[in-house]
Amino acid sequence: MPEQDVTVGQLLLVEYQTIKDEQKARIGFRDNLLYVTLAVVAAVIAAAAQAKRPSMLLALPPVCVVLGWTYLVNDDKISAIGKYVREELGPRLAGLARPGGGFEAFAWETGHRGDTRRRSRKAIQLAVDLTAFCAVPLAALVLFWADGSGGGLLVAMSVLEAVAVAGLASQIVRYARAA
């Protein structure tokens, strides 16, 4: 069987397809984390209400922090893939296609970012992320504190949980600003 040379362009297109597949998988996983968070929140609230034990609400902050951090990391990787395609892969492939310039590969990667409503969508997404992963667990902590039936160890644990949730909130805002 005769050897076939693989061109740089073919390699770049395979790389593009591979990282776009990863990006697509990460988007699906990230988006499902919001649904998982909603389901967990509903289950914990229902269990705490049925048992009439506000201390059960202390399960929400660690779960929301773990799910929120996983959501944030995946969102960051999704953005990093888009940036790599826009700034590295696309220009390299465009240079091969038209060495003199003037050709933009993967124009969608930059084109959709110019949408006039992008800023408002990003602000709304930030509010959704902060609500799902931070406001809900903080509300659970407030309800626990307002009940006043927790012992010293539970109160101390709840303060640590509040610090963790605040830390996640700061990271969510920081990543949103970077984007």
Short mmCIF file of C-alpha atoms in Angstrom, two decimals:
data_model
loop_
_atom_site.label_atom_id
_atom_site.label_comp_id
_atom_site.label_asym_id
_atom_site.label_seq_id
_atom_site.Cartn_x
_atom_site.Cartn_y
_atom_site.Cartn_z
CA MET A 1 0.00 0.00 0.00
CA PRO A 2 1.56 3.30 -1.02
CA GLU A 3 2.28 5.82 1.72
CA GLN A 4 0.08 8.87 1.83
CA ASP A 5 1.45 12.13 3.08
CA VAL A 6 -0.62 13.88 5.67
CA THR A 7 -0.73 17.60 5.16
CA VAL A 8 -0.53 20.20 7.89
CA GLY A 9 -3.99 21.35 6.87
CA GLN A 10 -5.42 17.87 7.36
CA LEU A 11 -3.82 17.64 10.79
CA LEU A 12 -5.23 21.03 11.76
CA LEU A 13 -8.72 19.99 10.63
CA VAL A 14 -8.49 16.77 12.65
CA GLU A 15 -7.34 18.80 15.65
CA TYR A 16 -10.25 21.19 15.12
CA GLN A 17 -12.77 18.35 14.99
CA THR A 18 -11.28 16.72 18.07
CA ILE A 19 -11.34 19.83 20.24
CA LYS A 20 -14.81 20.80 19.01
CA ASP A 21 -16.02 17.33 20.05
CA GLU A 22 -14.48 17.90 23.48
CA GLN A 23 -16.09 21.33 23.66
CA LYS A 24 -19.48 19.89 22.74
CA ALA A 25 -19.19 17.18 25.40
CA ARG A 26 -18.16 19.74 28.01
CA ILE A 27 -21.10 21.99 27.10
CA GLY A 28 -23.54 19.12 27.59
CA PHE A 29 -21.94 18.15 30.90
CA ARG A 30 -21.82 21.75 32.13
CA ASP A 31 -25.44 22.45 31.25
CA ASN A 32 -26.60 19.26 32.97
CA LEU A 33 -24.88 20.40 36.17
CA LEU A 34 -27.51 23.13 36.54
CA TYR A 35 -30.29 20.53 36.35
CA VAL A 36 -28.49 18.28 38.82
CA THR A 37 -28.10 21.22 41.18
CA LEU A 38 -31.81 22.03 40.96
CA ALA A 39 -32.73 18.39 41.64
CA VAL A 40 -30.40 18.17 44.64
CA VAL A 41 -31.69 21.45 46.06
CA ALA A 42 -35.29 20.31 45.71
CA ALA A 43 -34.54 16.93 47.29
CA VAL A 44 -32.68 18.40 50.28
CA ILE A 45 -35.32 21.07 50.90
CA ALA A 46 -38.11 18.49 50.69
CA ALA A 47 -36.29 16.14 53.07
CA ALA A 48 -35.52 18.93 55.55
CA ALA A 49 -39.12 20.17 55.47
CA GLN A 50 -40.59 16.69 55.84
CA ALA A 51 -38.29 15.82 58.75
CA LYS A 52 -38.66 19.33 60.20
CA ARG A 53 -34.89 19.44 60.67
CA PRO A 54 -33.29 22.66 59.36
CA SER A 55 -29.86 21.18 60.08
CA MET A 56 -30.36 18.99 57.00
CA LEU A 57 -30.05 22.18 54.94
CA LEU A 58 -26.33 22.12 55.77
CA ALA A 59 -25.99 19.50 53.02
CA LEU A 60 -26.71 22.14 50.37
CA PRO A 61 -23.60 24.34 50.59
CA PRO A 62 -20.97 21.62 50.05
CA VAL A 63 -22.99 20.03 47.26
CA CYS A 64 -23.58 23.38 45.56
CA VAL A 65 -19.91 24.35 45.91
CA VAL A 66 -18.71 21.09 44.35
CA LEU A 67 -21.24 21.26 41.52
CA GLY A 68 -20.63 24.99 41.03
CA TRP A 69 -16.88 24.56 40.89
CA THR A 70 -17.23 21.72 38.39
CA TYR A 71 -19.57 23.89 36.33
CA LEU A 72 -17.10 26.78 36.45
CA VAL A 73 -14.09 24.67 35.46
CA ASN A 74 -15.97 23.17 32.52
CA ASP A 75 -17.18 26.60 31.43
CA ASP A 76 -13.61 27.88 31.55
CA LYS A 77 -12.37 24.97 29.41
CA ILE A 78 -15.19 25.57 26.91
CA SER A 79 -14.10 29.21 26.62
CA ALA A 80 -10.43 28.21 26.37
CA ILE A 81 -11.21 25.90 23.46
CA GLY A 82 -13.07 28.70 21.67
CA LYS A 83 -10.19 31.09 22.25
CA TYR A 84 -7.67 28.53 20.96
CA VAL A 85 -9.70 28.03 17.79
CA ARG A 86 -10.07 31.80 17.27
CA GLU A 87 -6.52 32.83 18.05
CA GLU A 88 -4.35 29.85 17.14
CA LEU A 89 -5.94 27.16 15.03
CA GLY A 90 -8.09 29.33 12.75
CA PRO A 91 -5.30 31.73 11.77
CA ARG A 92 -2.88 28.83 11.11
CA LEU A 93 -5.38 27.10 8.86
CA ALA A 94 -6.30 30.37 7.13
CA GLY A 95 -2.62 30.98 6.44
CA LEU A 96 -2.39 27.61 4.71
CA ALA A 97 -5.55 28.20 2.70
CA ARG A 98 -4.59 31.67 1.54
CA PRO A 99 -0.97 32.48 2.33
CA GLY A 100 -1.43 36.14 1.41
CA GLY A 101 -4.13 36.67 4.01
CA GLY A 102 -7.70 37.79 3.76
CA PHE A 103 -9.29 34.47 4.63
CA GLU A 104 -10.80 33.80 8.05
CA ALA A 105 -11.22 30.16 9.03
CA PHE A 106 -14.00 29.27 11.44
CA ALA A 107 -15.59 32.73 11.25
CA TRP A 108 -18.42 31.59 13.52
CA GLU A 109 -15.96 31.39 16.41
CA THR A 110 -15.53 35.17 16.27
CA GLY A 111 -18.76 36.20 14.56
CA HIS A 112 -21.17 35.10 17.25
CA ARG A 113 -19.22 37.05 19.86
CA GLY A 114 -20.22 40.33 18.20
CA ASP A 115 -23.92 39.88 18.94
CA THR A 116 -25.36 43.06 20.48
CA ARG A 117 -27.16 41.08 23.18
CA ARG A 118 -24.09 39.12 24.24
CA ARG A 119 -23.34 41.39 27.19
CA SER A 120 -26.87 41.12 28.58
CA ARG A 121 -26.86 37.33 28.10
CA LYS A 122 -23.56 37.11 29.99
CA ALA A 123 -24.97 39.24 32.83
CA ILE A 124 -28.08 37.07 33.04
CA GLN A 125 -25.96 33.91 33.01
CA LEU A 126 -23.84 35.34 35.82
CA ALA A 127 -27.01 35.97 37.84
CA VAL A 128 -28.25 32.43 37.17
CA ASP A 129 -24.90 30.91 38.17
CA LEU A 130 -24.68 32.97 41.35
CA THR A 131 -28.28 32.12 42.26
CA ALA A 132 -27.99 28.38 41.61
CA PHE A 133 -24.61 27.78 43.16
CA CYS A 134 -24.33 30.54 45.80
CA ALA A 135 -27.59 32.29 46.73
CA VAL A 136 -29.52 29.05 47.31
CA PRO A 137 -26.94 27.54 49.70
CA LEU A 138 -26.55 30.88 51.48
CA ALA A 139 -30.33 31.03 51.93
CA ALA A 140 -30.19 27.52 53.39
CA LEU A 141 -27.53 28.70 55.84
CA VAL A 142 -29.62 31.71 56.84
CA LEU A 143 -32.60 29.44 57.50
CA PHE A 144 -30.40 27.16 59.59
CA TRP A 145 -29.02 30.11 61.58
CA ALA A 146 -32.50 31.61 62.03
CA ASP A 147 -33.79 28.33 63.43
CA GLY A 148 -31.19 28.53 66.18
CA SER A 149 -31.38 24.85 67.07
CA GLY A 150 -27.92 23.90 65.81
CA GLY A 151 -25.18 22.99 68.24
CA GLY A 152 -21.75 24.60 68.31
CA LEU A 153 -20.19 22.10 65.93
CA LEU A 154 -22.97 22.56 63.35
CA VAL A 155 -22.75 26.34 63.62
CA ALA A 156 -18.97 26.20 63.15
CA MET A 157 -19.42 23.93 60.14
CA SER A 158 -22.04 26.28 58.71
CA VAL A 159 -19.62 29.22 58.97
CA LEU A 160 -17.00 27.24 57.04
CA GLU A 161 -19.64 26.41 54.46
CA ALA A 162 -20.51 30.11 54.14
CA VAL A 163 -16.84 30.91 53.52
CA ALA A 164 -16.66 28.20 50.84
CA VAL A 165 -19.80 29.53 49.13
CA ALA A 166 -18.44 33.10 49.25
CA GLY A 167 -15.18 31.84 47.74
CA LEU A 168 -17.07 30.16 44.92
CA ALA A 169 -19.10 33.32 44.33
CA SER A 170 -15.91 35.37 44.00
CA GLN A 171 -14.52 32.87 41.49
CA ILE A 172 -17.73 32.87 39.46
CA VAL A 173 -17.63 36.67 39.26
CA ARG A 174 -13.90 36.65 38.48
CA TYR A 175 -14.30 34.16 35.65
CA ALA A 176 -17.27 36.09 34.26
CA ARG A 177 -15.23 39.29 34.16
CA ALA A 178 -12.37 37.52 32.42
CA ALA A 179 -14.76 36.29 29.74
#
